[in-house]
Amino acid sequence: MAEPAVAEPIATLAGEAISTEVSFRGERSGTAPLTWGQRAIWHAIRRTAPNDHYFNIGRVLPLADRGRPATVAATLDALARLVERHEALRTRLVPAAADGGPSQWLADTGSLPVTIAPATGLPEAAAEAETLLDGLSGTRFDYPAEWPLRAALVTVGDRVTHAVLVLCHLAADGHAAEVLVRDLRLLVRRGSAGRPPATTPLDLARGQHAEAGRRRGAAALAHWEAGFRAAPPTMFPEPCAEPRSPRFWTGRIVSSALARAVAAVAAAHRVSGSTVLLTASAALVAAGEGHRTAAVMPIVGNRDAEALRDLVSTLSQDGLFVLDLAAAERNTEDRDGDRYGDRDGEEKGNEAARFTDLLPAAHRAALRAYRAAVYDPVEWDALGERLRAEYGREVRPYCCFNDMRLVERPVPEGPRPTARVLAEELAEARRRTAFGFPATQDRVACRYCLHITEEGDALAVSLTADTAYLPPEAIRAHLYAMEELIVTSAAGSPPPITDLRALLESAEGDRP
């Protein structure tokens, strides 16, 4: 391994950030087509440009919290080892040639620019790390000319307190970003991150473009075609308002009540929390637009295979989740029962179908979507063009769902509270729910993009939408309606499916 090339003298630049470089030397070089995950994100980047910095992935690694102190030299050495370990970090885009699409080029040697910023103390260092994260994330990558990693270190005295990483989405997805943070921590603390990944992006790309990979992709696209034919051409067919400027607004709700309610509904109906949220999103969109069938494109991680667990690459692709709301209404006698207890002697066969009646079918539909989320985006585009010619209009849901949590918190063991007690506790928790519009953008390649993350013991749900189709007040209503829908279901009173449109209209109430 080459020694890091460090600009000198660092110690004489107190109070000023400097730029240095760290040299790396990998084991091989080469070229390959883009993986299907890379092709998918490249299509999204091109549709979003010049605002494609939206896709940059940033992480801050604290290094002063525990373990031995990290020196600048040791941390730069760890960065070099990180780039050598993960080929994606030394791979650049090769623009499309006349006879084909873009490809990727893996370099064996090179140097990575690194910013080093001093701070006077730990609180100031944490603030400086966030400032660097915002700055490094805020500009688009030069894909053919720039390494897909931007790095910075924050120091207090002669010790590194924080490492800041910003990744190009062509090189990594959210899971891969966590792999890099883990490996950098191990390299700094122990000098080793263990065995190297079992495969590489170049090898994956070559396998996907081989005959066996293409057969798998064709089977996935058969699922897409069947789903497209079963659903409306798009979930948002007509604008309903003059677009705002900027056109795309992000609403965000942070709710500990929603987190607890999702866990309760998931446990009661033996599905994942992600399925509960996906079903609620799909049902509310369909109800709001008057559809009997919902189509949503969940972002699928595609890391089921053991060899892909620690691979740094962008493996995520869209899946197609199709849910027939009318089927639940036609088959209420087959529902799996009200797991919170009977509702005062009503005959279940005569009840209106309720939100929780959707969950068994939604679970199966989600699994089908996840299995059919590995395919060639070029062939996906060809399918869309064929359907466009047949339908005389574009066929695309324009409705996306991205659960960005790497794991779901387990439900606490022990007896569950009664529906009445849980309802009281959730009502109290809802008093702490917070909502805001934290961001706007000029261009996003979708009309409805829901993102799920965690904030402490709360779920943070963000909805970025095209204000021509979902004005700001509708964005707000969708998020509060999702909380209301899942909380009331957890408390034992899931709303009838036929009431979901009214729920969207009334969910805001007197909420702040």
Short mmCIF file of C-alpha atoms in Angstrom, two decimals:
data_model
loop_
_atom_site.label_atom_id
_atom_site.label_comp_id
_atom_site.label_asym_id
_atom_site.label_seq_id
_atom_site.Cartn_x
_atom_site.Cartn_y
_atom_site.Cartn_z
CA MET A 1 0.00 0.00 0.00
CA ALA A 2 1.28 3.49 -0.87
CA GLU A 3 1.91 5.95 1.94
CA PRO A 4 -0.67 8.77 2.17
CA ALA A 5 0.49 11.95 0.50
CA VAL A 6 -0.13 14.64 3.12
CA ALA A 7 0.25 18.34 2.47
CA GLU A 8 2.78 19.89 4.85
CA PRO A 9 2.91 21.43 7.34
CA ILE A 10 -0.53 20.79 8.86
CA ALA A 11 0.40 22.19 12.28
CA THR A 12 1.10 25.69 10.95
CA LEU A 13 -2.40 26.15 9.55
CA ALA A 14 -4.28 26.54 12.85
CA GLY A 15 -7.85 27.69 12.32
CA GLU A 16 -7.83 27.12 8.56
CA ALA A 17 -8.98 24.11 6.58
CA ILE A 18 -6.42 22.60 4.26
CA SER A 19 -6.67 20.27 1.30
CA THR A 20 -4.46 17.23 1.07
CA GLU A 21 -4.42 14.00 -0.92
CA VAL A 22 -4.15 10.36 0.02
CA SER A 23 -2.65 7.91 -2.46
CA PHE A 24 -4.09 4.45 -3.02
CA ARG A 25 -3.02 1.33 -4.93
CA GLY A 26 -5.54 -1.42 -5.61
CA GLU A 27 -5.02 -4.92 -6.93
CA ARG A 28 -6.49 -4.54 -10.42
CA SER A 29 -8.02 -2.27 -13.03
CA GLY A 30 -10.62 -2.95 -15.70
CA THR A 31 -13.80 -1.97 -17.47
CA ALA A 32 -17.31 -3.39 -17.52
CA PRO A 33 -20.86 -2.35 -18.37
CA LEU A 34 -22.80 -0.63 -15.63
CA THR A 35 -24.59 -2.96 -13.25
CA TRP A 36 -28.37 -2.84 -13.46
CA GLY A 37 -28.49 -0.92 -10.21
CA GLN A 38 -26.06 1.63 -11.63
CA ARG A 39 -28.08 1.92 -14.83
CA ALA A 40 -31.21 2.53 -12.76
CA ILE A 41 -29.71 5.34 -10.71
CA TRP A 42 -28.00 6.80 -13.79
CA HIS A 43 -31.40 7.11 -15.46
CA ALA A 44 -32.72 8.90 -12.35
CA ILE A 45 -29.68 11.18 -12.23
CA ARG A 46 -30.15 12.22 -15.85
CA ARG A 47 -33.85 12.94 -15.27
CA THR A 48 -33.05 15.06 -12.21
CA ALA A 49 -29.98 16.96 -13.52
CA PRO A 50 -28.81 19.59 -12.82
CA ASN A 51 -30.30 19.02 -9.34
CA ASP A 52 -28.85 15.52 -9.09
CA HIS A 53 -26.91 16.37 -5.92
CA TYR A 54 -30.26 15.23 -4.44
CA PHE A 55 -28.89 11.68 -4.78
CA ASN A 56 -25.62 12.24 -2.92
CA ILE A 57 -25.27 10.11 0.22
CA GLY A 58 -23.56 11.64 3.24
CA ARG A 59 -22.35 10.14 6.51
CA VAL A 60 -20.47 11.48 9.55
CA LEU A 61 -18.33 9.05 11.56
CA PRO A 62 -17.53 10.29 15.11
CA LEU A 63 -14.05 9.18 16.17
CA ALA A 64 -13.67 10.87 19.57
CA ASP A 65 -16.43 8.98 21.36
CA ARG A 66 -14.53 5.83 22.33
CA GLY A 67 -11.43 3.84 21.54
CA ARG A 68 -7.90 5.03 21.14
CA PRO A 69 -7.35 8.55 19.78
CA ALA A 70 -7.23 8.79 15.99
CA THR A 71 -4.34 10.75 14.51
CA VAL A 72 -4.49 12.50 11.17
CA ALA A 73 -1.85 10.20 9.67
CA ALA A 74 -3.63 7.06 10.87
CA THR A 75 -7.01 8.24 9.60
CA LEU A 76 -5.63 9.17 6.19
CA ASP A 77 -4.01 5.73 6.04
CA ALA A 78 -7.40 4.18 6.89
CA LEU A 79 -9.04 6.15 4.07
CA ALA A 80 -6.45 4.83 1.62
CA ARG A 81 -7.10 1.27 2.78
CA LEU A 82 -10.85 1.84 2.46
CA VAL A 83 -10.50 2.90 -1.18
CA GLU A 84 -8.23 -0.05 -1.89
CA ARG A 85 -10.66 -2.48 -0.23
CA HIS A 86 -13.78 -1.36 -2.10
CA GLU A 87 -13.37 -1.14 -5.86
CA ALA A 88 -16.47 1.05 -6.24
CA LEU A 89 -14.59 3.94 -4.63
CA ARG A 90 -11.99 3.99 -7.41
CA THR A 91 -14.40 3.50 -10.29
CA ARG A 92 -15.54 6.26 -12.63
CA LEU A 93 -18.23 6.56 -15.28
CA VAL A 94 -17.21 6.23 -18.92
CA PRO A 95 -19.65 8.30 -21.03
CA ALA A 96 -21.74 6.56 -23.64
CA ALA A 97 -20.00 5.69 -26.87
CA ALA A 98 -21.69 5.90 -30.23
CA ASP A 99 -22.41 2.17 -30.22
CA GLY A 100 -23.77 1.79 -26.67
CA GLY A 101 -24.53 3.17 -23.25
CA PRO A 102 -22.15 4.32 -20.52
CA SER A 103 -19.77 1.90 -18.83
CA GLN A 104 -17.46 1.96 -15.81
CA TRP A 105 -13.69 2.08 -15.46
CA LEU A 106 -11.87 0.73 -12.41
CA ALA A 107 -8.51 2.34 -11.63
CA ASP A 108 -5.77 0.53 -9.75
CA THR A 109 -3.94 3.66 -8.56
CA GLY A 110 -4.74 7.27 -7.86
CA SER A 111 -5.11 9.86 -5.12
CA LEU A 112 -8.17 11.05 -3.22
CA PRO A 113 -8.54 14.71 -2.16
CA VAL A 114 -9.25 15.12 1.56
CA THR A 115 -10.17 18.30 3.45
CA ILE A 116 -8.83 18.70 7.01
CA ALA A 117 -10.63 21.27 9.16
CA PRO A 118 -9.54 22.17 12.71
CA ALA A 119 -11.96 22.99 15.52
CA THR A 120 -11.40 24.34 19.03
CA GLY A 121 -13.42 21.75 20.94
CA LEU A 122 -15.78 18.80 20.57
CA PRO A 123 -19.02 20.82 20.26
CA GLU A 124 -17.40 22.98 17.59
CA ALA A 125 -16.03 19.89 15.87
CA ALA A 126 -19.49 18.31 15.65
CA ALA A 127 -20.88 21.52 14.13
CA GLU A 128 -17.96 21.74 11.69
CA ALA A 129 -18.57 18.14 10.60
CA GLU A 130 -22.20 18.94 9.76
CA THR A 131 -21.11 22.06 7.87
CA LEU A 132 -18.65 20.01 5.84
CA LEU A 133 -21.30 17.37 5.21
CA ASP A 134 -23.69 19.99 3.85
CA GLY A 135 -21.00 21.57 1.70
CA LEU A 136 -19.67 18.34 0.23
CA SER A 137 -23.19 17.01 -0.39
CA GLY A 138 -24.51 20.18 -1.96
CA THR A 139 -22.91 19.92 -5.40
CA ARG A 140 -23.33 17.30 -8.10
CA PHE A 141 -20.50 14.90 -8.89
CA ASP A 142 -18.47 15.18 -12.07
CA TYR A 143 -19.10 11.53 -12.87
CA PRO A 144 -16.39 10.88 -15.50
CA ALA A 145 -13.70 13.01 -13.82
CA GLU A 146 -14.24 12.75 -10.06
CA TRP A 147 -13.79 9.84 -7.69
CA PRO A 148 -17.17 8.82 -6.25
CA LEU A 149 -16.04 9.62 -2.68
CA ARG A 150 -15.54 13.03 -1.10
CA ALA A 151 -13.85 12.98 2.28
CA ALA A 152 -13.05 15.41 5.08
CA LEU A 153 -11.61 15.15 8.59
CA VAL A 154 -12.27 17.41 11.57
CA THR A 155 -9.53 17.75 14.17
CA VAL A 156 -9.19 19.09 17.70
CA GLY A 157 -5.53 19.54 18.44
CA ASP A 158 -3.65 16.63 16.91
CA ARG A 159 -6.61 14.22 17.02
CA VAL A 160 -9.31 13.47 14.46
CA THR A 161 -12.79 13.80 15.98
CA HIS A 162 -14.95 13.22 12.91
CA ALA A 163 -14.64 11.75 9.42
CA VAL A 164 -17.08 13.03 6.79
CA LEU A 165 -17.92 10.90 3.76
CA VAL A 166 -20.07 11.91 0.80
CA LEU A 167 -20.76 9.24 -1.80
CA CYS A 168 -21.90 9.32 -5.38
CA HIS A 169 -25.03 7.19 -5.74
CA LEU A 170 -23.48 5.48 -8.78
CA ALA A 171 -20.98 3.90 -6.38
CA ALA A 172 -23.10 3.21 -3.30
CA ASP A 173 -26.61 2.99 -1.93
CA GLY A 174 -27.70 3.54 1.67
CA HIS A 175 -26.69 0.04 2.80
CA ALA A 176 -23.29 0.38 1.16
CA ALA A 177 -22.77 3.71 2.94
CA GLU A 178 -23.24 1.96 6.28
CA VAL A 179 -20.75 -0.75 5.22
CA LEU A 180 -18.19 1.99 4.49
CA VAL A 181 -18.75 3.71 7.83
CA ARG A 182 -18.32 0.38 9.61
CA ASP A 183 -15.18 -0.51 7.69
CA LEU A 184 -13.58 2.91 8.16
CA ARG A 185 -14.20 2.71 11.90
CA LEU A 186 -12.55 -0.72 12.02
CA LEU A 187 -9.62 0.43 9.90
CA VAL A 188 -9.04 3.43 12.16
CA ARG A 189 -9.42 1.49 15.43
CA ARG A 190 -7.93 -1.90 14.54
CA GLY A 191 -6.05 -1.44 11.29
CA SER A 192 -8.17 -4.10 9.56
CA ALA A 193 -11.79 -4.53 8.43
CA GLY A 194 -11.59 -8.32 8.07
CA ARG A 195 -12.12 -10.39 4.96
CA PRO A 196 -12.69 -8.49 1.71
CA PRO A 197 -16.14 -8.51 0.06
CA ALA A 198 -17.06 -11.74 -1.72
CA THR A 199 -17.65 -10.07 -5.09
CA THR A 200 -17.09 -6.76 -6.86
CA PRO A 201 -19.18 -4.37 -8.97
CA LEU A 202 -17.31 -5.33 -12.14
CA ASP A 203 -17.88 -9.04 -11.57
CA LEU A 204 -21.54 -8.40 -10.75
CA ALA A 205 -21.99 -6.37 -13.93
CA ARG A 206 -20.46 -9.09 -16.08
CA GLY A 207 -22.73 -11.69 -14.50
CA GLN A 208 -25.89 -9.63 -14.99
CA HIS A 209 -25.11 -9.11 -18.67
CA ALA A 210 -24.44 -12.83 -19.21
CA GLU A 211 -27.14 -15.25 -20.36
CA ALA A 212 -28.24 -16.39 -16.88
CA GLY A 213 -28.54 -12.80 -15.69
CA ARG A 214 -30.63 -11.84 -18.68
CA ARG A 215 -33.02 -14.73 -18.06
CA ARG A 216 -33.56 -13.54 -14.52
CA GLY A 217 -34.14 -10.00 -15.75
CA ALA A 218 -36.70 -11.17 -18.30
CA ALA A 219 -38.64 -13.03 -15.58
CA ALA A 220 -38.69 -9.87 -13.45
CA LEU A 221 -39.99 -7.77 -16.33
CA ALA A 222 -42.82 -10.26 -16.88
CA HIS A 223 -43.98 -9.35 -13.36
CA TRP A 224 -43.76 -5.66 -14.24
CA GLU A 225 -45.82 -6.07 -17.40
CA ALA A 226 -48.54 -8.00 -15.56
CA GLY A 227 -48.60 -5.36 -12.83
CA PHE A 228 -48.75 -2.46 -15.25
CA ARG A 229 -51.71 -4.08 -17.01
CA ALA A 230 -53.55 -4.61 -13.71
CA ALA A 231 -53.11 -1.03 -12.43
CA PRO A 232 -54.00 2.44 -13.71
CA PRO A 233 -51.43 3.85 -16.16
CA THR A 234 -50.40 6.37 -13.49
CA MET A 235 -51.51 7.13 -9.96
CA PHE A 236 -51.62 10.88 -10.58
CA PRO A 237 -53.21 11.36 -14.01
CA GLU A 238 -54.13 15.05 -13.95
CA PRO A 239 -52.69 18.20 -12.36
CA CYS A 240 -54.99 19.74 -9.78
CA ALA A 241 -53.25 23.04 -9.00
CA GLU A 242 -50.85 25.62 -10.30
CA PRO A 243 -47.35 24.39 -9.43
CA ARG A 244 -45.46 26.32 -6.80
CA SER A 245 -41.99 27.70 -7.34
CA PRO A 246 -39.87 25.73 -6.61
CA ARG A 247 -42.19 23.05 -7.95
CA PHE A 248 -41.34 20.16 -5.59
CA TRP A 249 -41.98 20.46 -1.85
CA THR A 250 -40.97 18.09 0.92
CA GLY A 251 -43.23 17.68 3.93
CA ARG A 252 -41.94 15.82 6.99
CA ILE A 253 -43.72 14.37 9.99
CA VAL A 254 -41.88 13.05 13.06
CA SER A 255 -44.09 10.86 15.22
CA SER A 256 -43.31 8.50 18.09
CA ALA A 257 -46.98 7.48 18.01
CA LEU A 258 -46.60 6.32 14.43
CA ALA A 259 -43.51 4.28 15.29
CA ARG A 260 -45.31 2.46 18.07
CA ALA A 261 -48.50 2.01 16.06
CA VAL A 262 -46.65 0.55 13.07
CA ALA A 263 -44.96 -1.99 15.34
CA ALA A 264 -48.28 -2.91 16.96
CA VAL A 265 -50.13 -3.42 13.66
CA ALA A 266 -47.20 -5.36 12.20
CA ALA A 267 -47.03 -7.71 15.19
CA ALA A 268 -50.80 -8.22 15.29
CA HIS A 269 -51.03 -9.11 11.59
CA ARG A 270 -47.68 -10.89 11.25
CA VAL A 271 -46.25 -8.63 8.59
CA SER A 272 -43.30 -6.24 8.61
CA GLY A 273 -43.58 -2.63 9.65
CA SER A 274 -42.41 -1.66 6.19
CA THR A 275 -45.39 -3.55 4.71
CA VAL A 276 -47.75 -1.63 7.02
CA LEU A 277 -46.33 1.70 5.86
CA LEU A 278 -46.25 0.68 2.18
CA THR A 279 -49.87 -0.48 2.36
CA ALA A 280 -50.99 2.73 4.06
CA SER A 281 -49.20 4.82 1.45
CA ALA A 282 -50.69 2.85 -1.45
CA ALA A 283 -54.21 2.85 -0.02
CA LEU A 284 -54.21 6.58 0.67
CA VAL A 285 -52.87 7.46 -2.78
CA ALA A 286 -55.45 5.24 -4.46
CA ALA A 287 -58.27 6.64 -2.34
CA GLY A 288 -57.19 10.23 -2.93
CA GLU A 289 -57.11 9.76 -6.70
CA GLY A 290 -60.21 7.55 -6.95
CA HIS A 291 -58.44 4.34 -8.02
CA ARG A 292 -59.55 0.83 -7.08
CA THR A 293 -56.05 -0.54 -7.60
CA ALA A 294 -52.84 0.99 -6.25
CA ALA A 295 -49.42 0.82 -7.89
CA VAL A 296 -46.35 1.93 -5.95
CA MET A 297 -42.66 1.54 -6.75
CA PRO A 298 -40.77 0.59 -3.57
CA ILE A 299 -37.00 0.91 -3.56
CA VAL A 300 -35.66 -2.63 -3.07
CA GLY A 301 -32.20 -3.23 -1.58
CA ASN A 302 -31.48 -6.48 -3.48
CA ARG A 303 -29.05 -7.84 -0.87
CA ASP A 304 -30.61 -11.21 -0.06
CA ALA A 305 -27.63 -13.14 -1.46
CA GLU A 306 -24.83 -13.63 1.07
CA ALA A 307 -22.20 -12.45 -1.43
CA LEU A 308 -23.94 -9.08 -1.76
CA ARG A 309 -24.32 -8.25 1.95
CA ASP A 310 -21.03 -6.33 2.23
CA LEU A 311 -20.65 -5.25 -1.39
CA VAL A 312 -20.20 -1.51 -1.83
CA SER A 313 -22.21 -0.73 -4.92
CA THR A 314 -25.63 0.62 -5.75
CA LEU A 315 -27.79 -2.48 -5.86
CA SER A 316 -31.14 -0.84 -5.13
CA GLN A 317 -33.74 -0.85 -7.89
CA ASP A 318 -37.42 -0.07 -8.14
CA GLY A 319 -39.92 -2.83 -7.53
CA LEU A 320 -43.58 -2.80 -8.53
CA PHE A 321 -46.14 -3.25 -5.75
CA VAL A 322 -49.72 -3.64 -6.99
CA LEU A 323 -52.59 -3.82 -4.51
CA ASP A 324 -56.22 -4.44 -5.44
CA LEU A 325 -58.28 -2.55 -2.85
CA ALA A 326 -61.52 -3.81 -4.36
CA ALA A 327 -60.47 -7.43 -3.74
CA ALA A 328 -60.48 -6.85 0.01
CA GLU A 329 -63.98 -5.45 -0.22
CA ARG A 330 -65.12 -8.46 -2.26
CA ASN A 331 -63.62 -10.97 0.13
CA THR A 332 -64.24 -9.72 3.64
CA GLU A 333 -65.39 -13.14 4.72
CA ASP A 334 -61.86 -14.46 4.07
CA ARG A 335 -60.04 -11.90 6.16
CA ASP A 336 -57.74 -13.14 8.90
CA GLY A 337 -59.93 -11.72 11.68
CA ASP A 338 -59.73 -8.74 13.95
CA ARG A 339 -56.71 -9.53 16.10
CA TYR A 340 -57.70 -6.88 18.61
CA GLY A 341 -61.04 -8.55 19.47
CA ASP A 342 -64.57 -8.69 18.04
CA ARG A 343 -66.39 -5.44 17.48
CA ASP A 344 -69.50 -5.66 19.69
CA GLY A 345 -71.31 -8.57 18.14
CA GLU A 346 -71.20 -7.45 14.53
CA GLU A 347 -71.14 -10.27 12.03
CA LYS A 348 -67.80 -10.02 10.30
CA GLY A 349 -69.19 -11.18 7.00
CA ASN A 350 -71.39 -8.10 6.91
CA GLU A 351 -68.70 -5.60 7.82
CA ALA A 352 -67.12 -3.20 5.39
CA ALA A 353 -63.55 -4.15 4.53
CA ARG A 354 -61.08 -2.25 6.65
CA PHE A 355 -57.52 -1.10 6.22
CA THR A 356 -56.06 -4.09 8.06
CA ASP A 357 -57.92 -6.44 5.69
CA LEU A 358 -55.46 -5.31 3.02
CA LEU A 359 -52.40 -6.53 4.88
CA PRO A 360 -52.39 -10.27 3.97
CA ALA A 361 -52.59 -9.52 0.23
CA ALA A 362 -50.18 -6.61 0.64
CA HIS A 363 -47.62 -8.91 2.26
CA ARG A 364 -47.76 -11.26 -0.72
CA ALA A 365 -47.65 -8.38 -3.20
CA ALA A 366 -44.62 -6.90 -1.46
CA LEU A 367 -42.75 -10.20 -1.68
CA ARG A 368 -43.51 -10.40 -5.41
CA ALA A 369 -42.23 -6.85 -5.84
CA TYR A 370 -38.99 -7.62 -4.00
CA ARG A 371 -38.32 -10.76 -6.03
CA ALA A 372 -38.79 -8.90 -9.32
CA ALA A 373 -36.54 -5.92 -8.59
CA VAL A 374 -33.40 -7.08 -10.44
CA TYR A 375 -33.61 -6.31 -14.15
CA ASP A 376 -31.95 -4.33 -16.91
CA PRO A 377 -33.32 -0.76 -16.93
CA VAL A 378 -32.71 -0.58 -20.68
CA GLU A 379 -35.14 -3.47 -21.15
CA TRP A 380 -37.49 -1.84 -18.63
CA ASP A 381 -37.48 1.31 -20.77
CA ALA A 382 -38.27 -0.80 -23.83
CA LEU A 383 -41.25 -2.32 -21.99
CA GLY A 384 -42.48 1.16 -21.13
CA GLU A 385 -42.20 2.28 -24.74
CA ARG A 386 -44.12 -0.77 -25.94
CA LEU A 387 -46.92 -0.10 -23.44
CA ARG A 388 -46.94 3.60 -24.30
CA ALA A 389 -47.52 2.73 -27.95
CA GLU A 390 -50.29 0.33 -26.99
CA TYR A 391 -52.04 2.61 -24.46
CA GLY A 392 -51.41 5.88 -26.26
CA ARG A 393 -49.98 7.38 -23.05
CA GLU A 394 -47.15 6.89 -20.60
CA VAL A 395 -47.47 3.94 -18.23
CA ARG A 396 -45.68 4.72 -14.96
CA PRO A 397 -47.05 5.02 -11.41
CA TYR A 398 -45.01 8.14 -10.50
CA CYS A 399 -45.42 6.98 -6.91
CA CYS A 400 -42.35 5.82 -4.97
CA PHE A 401 -41.72 4.41 -1.50
CA ASN A 402 -38.30 4.18 0.16
CA ASP A 403 -37.96 2.67 3.63
CA MET A 404 -34.40 3.73 4.38
CA ARG A 405 -34.14 1.94 7.73
CA LEU A 406 -31.61 -0.88 7.60
CA VAL A 407 -33.44 -2.86 10.28
CA GLU A 408 -36.75 -2.66 12.07
CA ARG A 409 -36.79 -2.43 15.83
CA PRO A 410 -38.13 -5.60 17.44
CA VAL A 411 -41.42 -5.38 19.29
CA PRO A 412 -40.78 -5.48 23.07
CA GLU A 413 -41.47 -8.86 24.59
CA GLY A 414 -44.26 -9.40 27.06
CA PRO A 415 -48.02 -8.99 27.01
CA ARG A 416 -49.42 -6.33 24.72
CA PRO A 417 -51.56 -3.60 26.29
CA THR A 418 -55.29 -3.72 25.77
CA ALA A 419 -56.72 -1.74 22.86
CA ARG A 420 -58.07 0.90 25.27
CA VAL A 421 -54.75 1.38 27.08
CA LEU A 422 -52.84 1.45 23.80
CA ALA A 423 -55.27 4.02 22.37
CA GLU A 424 -54.70 6.28 25.38
CA GLU A 425 -50.93 5.95 25.14
CA LEU A 426 -50.94 6.66 21.41
CA ALA A 427 -53.19 9.68 21.85
CA GLU A 428 -50.73 11.08 24.38
CA ALA A 429 -47.78 10.37 22.07
CA ARG A 430 -49.49 12.15 19.17
CA ARG A 431 -49.35 15.39 21.13
CA ARG A 432 -45.62 15.38 20.41
CA THR A 433 -45.96 14.83 16.63
CA ALA A 434 -44.14 17.52 14.66
CA PHE A 435 -44.63 18.57 11.03
CA GLY A 436 -42.80 20.93 8.72
CA PHE A 437 -41.72 21.67 5.14
CA PRO A 438 -37.92 21.36 5.38
CA ALA A 439 -37.01 21.55 1.68
CA THR A 440 -38.05 22.53 -1.83
CA GLN A 441 -36.54 21.60 -5.17
CA ASP A 442 -36.94 22.62 -8.78
CA ARG A 443 -36.91 19.13 -10.28
CA VAL A 444 -37.53 15.57 -9.10
CA ALA A 445 -38.30 12.66 -11.43
CA CYS A 446 -41.47 11.64 -9.61
CA ARG A 447 -44.78 13.03 -8.34
CA TYR A 448 -44.94 11.28 -4.96
CA CYS A 449 -41.79 10.10 -3.13
CA LEU A 450 -42.18 8.81 0.42
CA HIS A 451 -39.07 8.26 2.55
CA ILE A 452 -39.02 6.49 5.93
CA THR A 453 -36.25 7.04 8.48
CA GLU A 454 -35.96 7.05 12.27
CA GLU A 455 -35.31 9.92 14.65
CA GLY A 456 -34.79 8.61 18.17
CA ASP A 457 -37.86 6.60 19.14
CA ALA A 458 -39.94 8.26 16.40
CA LEU A 459 -40.54 7.55 12.74
CA ALA A 460 -39.65 10.39 10.39
CA VAL A 461 -41.75 10.22 7.22
CA SER A 462 -40.92 12.63 4.39
CA LEU A 463 -43.09 13.15 1.33
CA THR A 464 -41.58 14.97 -1.66
CA ALA A 465 -44.27 15.74 -4.20
CA ASP A 466 -45.00 17.68 -7.36
CA THR A 467 -47.17 20.58 -6.21
CA ALA A 468 -49.10 20.49 -9.50
CA TYR A 469 -50.50 17.12 -8.37
CA LEU A 470 -50.19 17.39 -4.57
CA PRO A 471 -50.22 20.98 -3.33
CA PRO A 472 -48.54 21.66 0.03
CA GLU A 473 -51.81 21.26 1.93
CA ALA A 474 -52.30 17.84 0.30
CA ILE A 475 -48.76 16.78 1.24
CA ARG A 476 -49.55 17.71 4.83
CA ALA A 477 -52.87 15.87 4.71
CA HIS A 478 -51.29 12.68 3.36
CA LEU A 479 -48.75 12.56 6.19
CA TYR A 480 -51.26 13.24 8.95
CA ALA A 481 -53.70 10.78 7.36
CA MET A 482 -51.03 8.07 7.41
CA GLU A 483 -50.49 8.66 11.12
CA GLU A 484 -54.24 8.66 11.79
CA LEU A 485 -54.82 5.52 9.71
CA ILE A 486 -52.14 3.44 11.40
CA VAL A 487 -52.69 4.76 14.92
CA THR A 488 -56.43 4.05 14.84
CA SER A 489 -55.73 0.61 13.39
CA ALA A 490 -53.30 -0.14 16.21
CA ALA A 491 -55.90 0.98 18.74
CA GLY A 492 -58.43 -1.53 17.42
CA SER A 493 -60.53 0.60 15.07
CA PRO A 494 -59.08 0.27 11.56
CA PRO A 495 -60.97 2.59 9.22
CA PRO A 496 -63.08 1.13 6.41
CA ILE A 497 -61.35 1.30 3.06
CA THR A 498 -64.27 3.31 1.71
CA ASP A 499 -63.55 6.02 4.32
CA LEU A 500 -59.94 6.68 3.34
CA ARG A 501 -60.72 9.55 1.00
CA ALA A 502 -62.70 11.25 3.76
CA LEU A 503 -59.79 10.60 6.11
CA LEU A 504 -57.49 12.50 3.74
CA GLU A 505 -59.91 15.40 3.77
CA SER A 506 -60.24 15.49 7.55
CA ALA A 507 -56.85 14.29 8.81
CA GLU A 508 -55.39 17.74 9.33
CA GLY A 509 -58.09 18.94 11.71
CA ASP A 510 -56.60 21.40 14.16
CA ARG A 511 -53.12 19.83 14.04
CA PRO A 512 -50.27 22.34 14.11
#
